[in-house]
Coordinates of C-alpha atoms in Angstrom, one line a residue:
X25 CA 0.0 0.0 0.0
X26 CA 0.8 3.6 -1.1
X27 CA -0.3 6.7 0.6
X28 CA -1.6 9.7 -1.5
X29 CA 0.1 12.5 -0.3
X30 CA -2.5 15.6 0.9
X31 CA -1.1 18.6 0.3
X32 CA -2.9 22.1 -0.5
X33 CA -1.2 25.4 -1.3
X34 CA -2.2 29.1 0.0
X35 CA -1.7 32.1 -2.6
X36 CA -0.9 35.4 -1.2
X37 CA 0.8 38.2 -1.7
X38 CA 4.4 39.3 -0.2
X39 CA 5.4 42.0 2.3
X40 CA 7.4 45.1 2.4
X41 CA 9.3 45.2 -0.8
X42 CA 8.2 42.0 -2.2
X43 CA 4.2 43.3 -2.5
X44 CA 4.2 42.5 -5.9
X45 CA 5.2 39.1 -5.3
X46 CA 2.8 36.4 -5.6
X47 CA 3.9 33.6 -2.5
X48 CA 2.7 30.2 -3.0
X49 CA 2.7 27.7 0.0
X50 CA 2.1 24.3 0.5
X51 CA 0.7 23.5 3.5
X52 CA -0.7 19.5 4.9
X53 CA -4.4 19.2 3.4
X54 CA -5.5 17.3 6.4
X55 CA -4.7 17.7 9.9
X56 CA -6.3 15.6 12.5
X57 CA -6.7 17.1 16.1
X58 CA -7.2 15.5 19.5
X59 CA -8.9 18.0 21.6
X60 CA -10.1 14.9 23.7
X61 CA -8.1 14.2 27.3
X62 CA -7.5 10.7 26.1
X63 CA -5.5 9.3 23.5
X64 CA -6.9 8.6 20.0
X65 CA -6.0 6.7 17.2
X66 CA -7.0 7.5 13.5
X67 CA -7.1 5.4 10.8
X68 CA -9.2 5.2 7.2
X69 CA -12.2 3.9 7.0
X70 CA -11.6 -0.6 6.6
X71 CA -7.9 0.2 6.0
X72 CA -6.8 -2.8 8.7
X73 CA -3.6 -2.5 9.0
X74 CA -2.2 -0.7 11.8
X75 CA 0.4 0.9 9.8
X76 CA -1.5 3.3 9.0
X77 CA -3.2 4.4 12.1
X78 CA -2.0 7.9 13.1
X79 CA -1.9 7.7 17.4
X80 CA -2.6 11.0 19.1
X81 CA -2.1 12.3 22.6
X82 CA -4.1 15.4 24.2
X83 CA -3.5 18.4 22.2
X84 CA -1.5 16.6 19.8
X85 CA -2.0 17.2 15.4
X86 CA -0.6 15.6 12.8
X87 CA -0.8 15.9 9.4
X88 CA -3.5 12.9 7.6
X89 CA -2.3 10.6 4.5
X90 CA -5.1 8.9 2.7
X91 CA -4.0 5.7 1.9
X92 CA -3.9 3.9 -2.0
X93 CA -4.0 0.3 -2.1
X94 CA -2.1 -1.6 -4.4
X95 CA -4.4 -4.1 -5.5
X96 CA -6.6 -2.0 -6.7
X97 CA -10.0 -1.7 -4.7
X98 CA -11.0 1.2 -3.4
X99 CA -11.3 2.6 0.0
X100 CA -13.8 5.3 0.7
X101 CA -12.3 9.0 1.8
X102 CA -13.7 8.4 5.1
X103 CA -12.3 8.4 8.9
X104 CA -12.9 6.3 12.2
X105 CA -11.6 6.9 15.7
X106 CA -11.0 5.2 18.7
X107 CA -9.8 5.1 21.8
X108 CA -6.4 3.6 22.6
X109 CA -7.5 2.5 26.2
X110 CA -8.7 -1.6 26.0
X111 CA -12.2 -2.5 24.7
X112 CA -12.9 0.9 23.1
X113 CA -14.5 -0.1 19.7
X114 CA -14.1 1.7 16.1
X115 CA -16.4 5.0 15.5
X116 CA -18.7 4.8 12.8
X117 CA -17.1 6.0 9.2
X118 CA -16.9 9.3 9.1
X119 CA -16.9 12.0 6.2
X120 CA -14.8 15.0 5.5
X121 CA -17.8 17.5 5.5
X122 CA -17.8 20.9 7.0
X123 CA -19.3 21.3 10.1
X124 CA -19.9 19.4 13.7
X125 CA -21.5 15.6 14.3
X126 CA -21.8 14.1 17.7
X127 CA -21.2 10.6 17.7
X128 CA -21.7 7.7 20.8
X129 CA -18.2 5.4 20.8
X130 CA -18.5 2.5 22.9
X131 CA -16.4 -0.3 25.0
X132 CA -16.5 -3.8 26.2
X133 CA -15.3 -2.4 29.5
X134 CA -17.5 0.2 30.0
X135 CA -21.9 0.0 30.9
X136 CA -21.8 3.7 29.2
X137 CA -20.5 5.0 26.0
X138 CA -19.2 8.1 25.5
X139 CA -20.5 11.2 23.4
X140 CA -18.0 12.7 21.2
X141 CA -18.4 15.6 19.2
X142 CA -16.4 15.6 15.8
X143 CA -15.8 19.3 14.1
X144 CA -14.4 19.6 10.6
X145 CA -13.0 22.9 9.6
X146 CA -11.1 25.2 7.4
X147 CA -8.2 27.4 8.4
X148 CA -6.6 28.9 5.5
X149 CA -6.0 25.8 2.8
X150 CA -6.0 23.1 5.5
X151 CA -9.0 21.1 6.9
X152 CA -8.8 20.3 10.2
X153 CA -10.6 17.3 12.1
X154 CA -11.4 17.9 15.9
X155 CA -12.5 15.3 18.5
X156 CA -13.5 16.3 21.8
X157 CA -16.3 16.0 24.8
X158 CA -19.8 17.4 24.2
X159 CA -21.3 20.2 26.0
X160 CA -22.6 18.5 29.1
X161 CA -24.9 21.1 29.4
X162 CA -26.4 21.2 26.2
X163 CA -25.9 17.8 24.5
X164 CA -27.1 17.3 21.0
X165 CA -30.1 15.1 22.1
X166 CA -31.4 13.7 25.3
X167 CA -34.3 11.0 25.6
X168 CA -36.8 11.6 28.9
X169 CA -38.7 9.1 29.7
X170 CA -41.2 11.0 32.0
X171 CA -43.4 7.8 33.1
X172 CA -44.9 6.9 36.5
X173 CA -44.5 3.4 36.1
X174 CA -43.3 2.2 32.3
X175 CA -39.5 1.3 31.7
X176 CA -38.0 1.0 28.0
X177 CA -35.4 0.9 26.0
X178 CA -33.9 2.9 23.1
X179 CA -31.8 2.9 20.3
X180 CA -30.8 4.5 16.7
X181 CA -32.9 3.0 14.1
X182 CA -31.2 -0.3 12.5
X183 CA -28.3 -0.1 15.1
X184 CA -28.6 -3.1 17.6
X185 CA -27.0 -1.3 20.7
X186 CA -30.0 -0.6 23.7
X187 CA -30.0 1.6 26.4
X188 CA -32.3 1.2 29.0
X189 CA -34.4 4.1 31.0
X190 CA -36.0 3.8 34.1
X191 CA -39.5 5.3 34.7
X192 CA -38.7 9.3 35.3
X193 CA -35.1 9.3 34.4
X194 CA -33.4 10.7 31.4
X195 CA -30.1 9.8 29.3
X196 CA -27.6 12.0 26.7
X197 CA -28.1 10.6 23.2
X198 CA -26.3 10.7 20.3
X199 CA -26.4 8.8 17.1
X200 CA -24.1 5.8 16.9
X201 CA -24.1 5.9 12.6
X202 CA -24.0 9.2 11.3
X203 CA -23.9 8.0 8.0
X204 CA -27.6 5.5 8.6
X205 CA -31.2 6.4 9.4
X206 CA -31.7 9.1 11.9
X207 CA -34.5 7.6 14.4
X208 CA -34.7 6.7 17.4
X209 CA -36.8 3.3 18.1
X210 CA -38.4 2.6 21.5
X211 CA -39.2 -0.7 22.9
X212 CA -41.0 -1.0 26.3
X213 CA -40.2 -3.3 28.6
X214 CA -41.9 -7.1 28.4
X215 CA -43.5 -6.5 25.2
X216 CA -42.4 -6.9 21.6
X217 CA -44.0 -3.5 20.5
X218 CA -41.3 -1.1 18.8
X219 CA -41.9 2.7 18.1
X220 CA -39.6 4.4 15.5
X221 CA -39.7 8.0 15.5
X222 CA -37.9 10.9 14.0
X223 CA -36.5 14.0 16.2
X224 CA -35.4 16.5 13.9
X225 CA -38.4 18.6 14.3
X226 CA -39.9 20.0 17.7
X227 CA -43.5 18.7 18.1
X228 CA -45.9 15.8 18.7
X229 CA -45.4 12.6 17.8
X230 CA -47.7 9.0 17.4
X231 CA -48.7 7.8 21.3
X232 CA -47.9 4.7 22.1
X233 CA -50.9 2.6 23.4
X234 CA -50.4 -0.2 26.0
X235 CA -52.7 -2.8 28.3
X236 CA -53.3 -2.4 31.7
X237 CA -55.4 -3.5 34.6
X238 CA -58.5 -1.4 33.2
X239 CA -58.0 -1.8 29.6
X240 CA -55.9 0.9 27.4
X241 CA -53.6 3.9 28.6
X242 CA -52.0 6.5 26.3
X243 CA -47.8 7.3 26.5
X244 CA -47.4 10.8 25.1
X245 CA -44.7 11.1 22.9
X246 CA -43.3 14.0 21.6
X247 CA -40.1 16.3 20.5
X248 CA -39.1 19.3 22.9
X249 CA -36.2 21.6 22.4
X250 CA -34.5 23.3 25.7
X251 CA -31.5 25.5 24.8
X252 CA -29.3 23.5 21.9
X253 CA -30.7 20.2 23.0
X254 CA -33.4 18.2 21.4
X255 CA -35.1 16.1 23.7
X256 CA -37.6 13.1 22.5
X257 CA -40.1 12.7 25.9
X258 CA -42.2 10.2 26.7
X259 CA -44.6 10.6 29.3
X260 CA -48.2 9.7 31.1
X261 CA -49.2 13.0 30.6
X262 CA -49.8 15.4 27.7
X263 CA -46.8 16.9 26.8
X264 CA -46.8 21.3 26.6
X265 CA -44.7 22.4 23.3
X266 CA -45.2 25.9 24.0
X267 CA -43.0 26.0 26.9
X268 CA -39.8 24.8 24.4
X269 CA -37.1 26.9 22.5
X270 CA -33.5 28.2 21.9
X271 CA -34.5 29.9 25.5
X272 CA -36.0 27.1 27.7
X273 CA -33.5 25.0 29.7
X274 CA -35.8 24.0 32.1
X275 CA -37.3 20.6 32.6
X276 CA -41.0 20.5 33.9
X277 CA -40.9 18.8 37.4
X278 CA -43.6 15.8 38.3
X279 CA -45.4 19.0 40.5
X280 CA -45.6 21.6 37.4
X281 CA -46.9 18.3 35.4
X282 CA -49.9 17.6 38.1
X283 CA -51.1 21.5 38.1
X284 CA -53.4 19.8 35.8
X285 CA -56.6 18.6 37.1
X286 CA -56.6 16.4 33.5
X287 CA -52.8 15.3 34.7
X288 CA -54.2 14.0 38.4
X289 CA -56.7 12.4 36.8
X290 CA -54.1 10.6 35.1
X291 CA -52.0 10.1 37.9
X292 CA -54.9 8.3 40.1
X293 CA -55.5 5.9 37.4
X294 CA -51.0 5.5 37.4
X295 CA -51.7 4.7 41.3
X296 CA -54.4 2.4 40.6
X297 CA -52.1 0.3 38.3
X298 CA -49.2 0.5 40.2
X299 CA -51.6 -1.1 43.4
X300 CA -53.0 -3.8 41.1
X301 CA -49.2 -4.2 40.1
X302 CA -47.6 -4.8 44.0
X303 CA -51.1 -6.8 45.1
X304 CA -50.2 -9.2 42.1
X305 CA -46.3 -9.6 42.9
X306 CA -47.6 -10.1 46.7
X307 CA -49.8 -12.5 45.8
X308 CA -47.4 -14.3 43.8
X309 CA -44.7 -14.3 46.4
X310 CA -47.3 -15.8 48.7
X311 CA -47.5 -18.6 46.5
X312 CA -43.9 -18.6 45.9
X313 CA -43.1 -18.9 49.7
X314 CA -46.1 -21.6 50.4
X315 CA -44.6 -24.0 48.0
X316 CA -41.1 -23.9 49.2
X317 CA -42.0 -24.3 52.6
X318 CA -44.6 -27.5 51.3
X319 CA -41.7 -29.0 49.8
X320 CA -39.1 -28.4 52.8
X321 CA -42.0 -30.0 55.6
X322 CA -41.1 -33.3 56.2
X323 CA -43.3 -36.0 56.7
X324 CA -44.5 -37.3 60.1
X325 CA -44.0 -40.8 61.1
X326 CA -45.9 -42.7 63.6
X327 CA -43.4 -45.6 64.4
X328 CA -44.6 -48.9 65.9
X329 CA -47.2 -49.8 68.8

């Protein structure tokens, strides 16, 4: 394997007595950066061999040198990261575009993955490629699950990587493959029902119906933005849109959601489940506990008169 050599060249004009001189320098076309406080390794997109792989500390650039393979099949112009520490897994491919993704990495040795966001830049002739942390303030997405009692999981559409949410927790979120379908799919938990929605616009989305003690209840879904962050919420209650902007960081507490009479409503039929819900796991330890202890009684004998 050959490397193509990326060079581009900045025209300007000379100082002092040269100002009629044209100056013509060539400067590296690519330049990776690692604004990250680990260390990351580049390398092209399928290109295996670890000859290739360009290993950066904190603050560290180098110059990037696509590679040309001699037997002639083609790699594509793209880029993956990773980092060096044991476990950490391959980014997605990623492409030399202007402007800023935000991309989850994951690791064998690690229950979380970590958000990066990628920036691609110009400065003068040279494009530069930034990894770093998110905002943790104001991460790209964030998915709410604003239920009393319903726990699910999520994930990007066609990528096979779950996260689980508790009832009335929330989690960062950022796509795994920026190059497949934006969606997010949601799966609650003990059924085999899957939602797939889209979050690139702030508003309402299709509910998700579900069976419980006293027939069907509605899950709200719905897109709301606060600050930079878009957040896909799913909820018991109807979710307000108008509250939502560039401006609003602040996320609507279980009291501002009750304020509602419609909302309490909702809430006592929650309760009612949630009673049905502990009577029958009761009941079933009952039964649980009664047939260990029928098994563990030993029998009486009588002996001999």
């Amino acid at each position: 394997k050959n490397k193509e050599l990326n060079v581009a060249v900045e025209c300007m004009s000379g100082t002092g007595r040269f100002y009629q001189t044209g100056v013509v320098t060539l400067v590296p076309g690519i330049v990776l950066v690692n604004s990250h406080r680990h260390v990351i390794e580049f390398q092209q997109n399928d290109s295996m061999s670890s000859n290739f792989r360009y290993k950066l500390d904190q603050e560290q650039t180098k110059a990037f040198h696509w590679v040309l393979p001699k037997d002639g099949s083609k790699l594509k112009k793209l880029l993956q990261f990773r980092f060096v520490e044991q476990g950490w897994e391959w980014s997605c491919p990623i492409p030399i575009n202007i402007g800023e993704h935000f991309i989850r990495v994951r690791s064998s040795n690690r229950k979380e993955p970590r958000l990066i966001s990628c920036k691609c830049f110009m400065d003068g002739g040279t494009t530069f490629i930034s990894i770093s942390g998110f905002d943790k303030n104001f991460p790209p997405y964030r998915i709410e699950n604003r239920t009393i009692i319903s726990t699910f999981r999520f994930a990007q559409a066609e990528v096979n990587y779950w996260t689980v949410l508790e009832p009335m927790m929330s989690k960062t979120f950022a796509w795994d493959d920026i190059n497949g379908t934006k969606e997010v799919v949601i799966n609650l938990n003990d059924t085999k029902m899957i939602m797939r929605y889209s979050i690139k616009k702030v508003g309402k989305l299709p509910s998700i119906i579900v069976d419980s003690d006293k027939g069907k209840r509605e899950l709200f879904v719905g897109v709301q933005e606060r600050g930079l962050t878009k957040v896909l919420v799913i909820s018991d209650f109807p979710i307000n849109f108008e509250d939502t902007g560039a401006l609003q960081v602040k996320v609507p507490s279980l009291r501002d959601e009750l304020s509602s009479p419609d909302n309490q409503r909702i809430l006592s039929s929650r309760v009612t489940d949630i009673n049905m819900k502990k009577m029958q796991l009761m009941e079933a330890k009952r039964k649980s506990t009664d047939c260990v202890a029928a098994r563990l009684r030993l029998p009486r004998h009588t002996g001999d008169r």
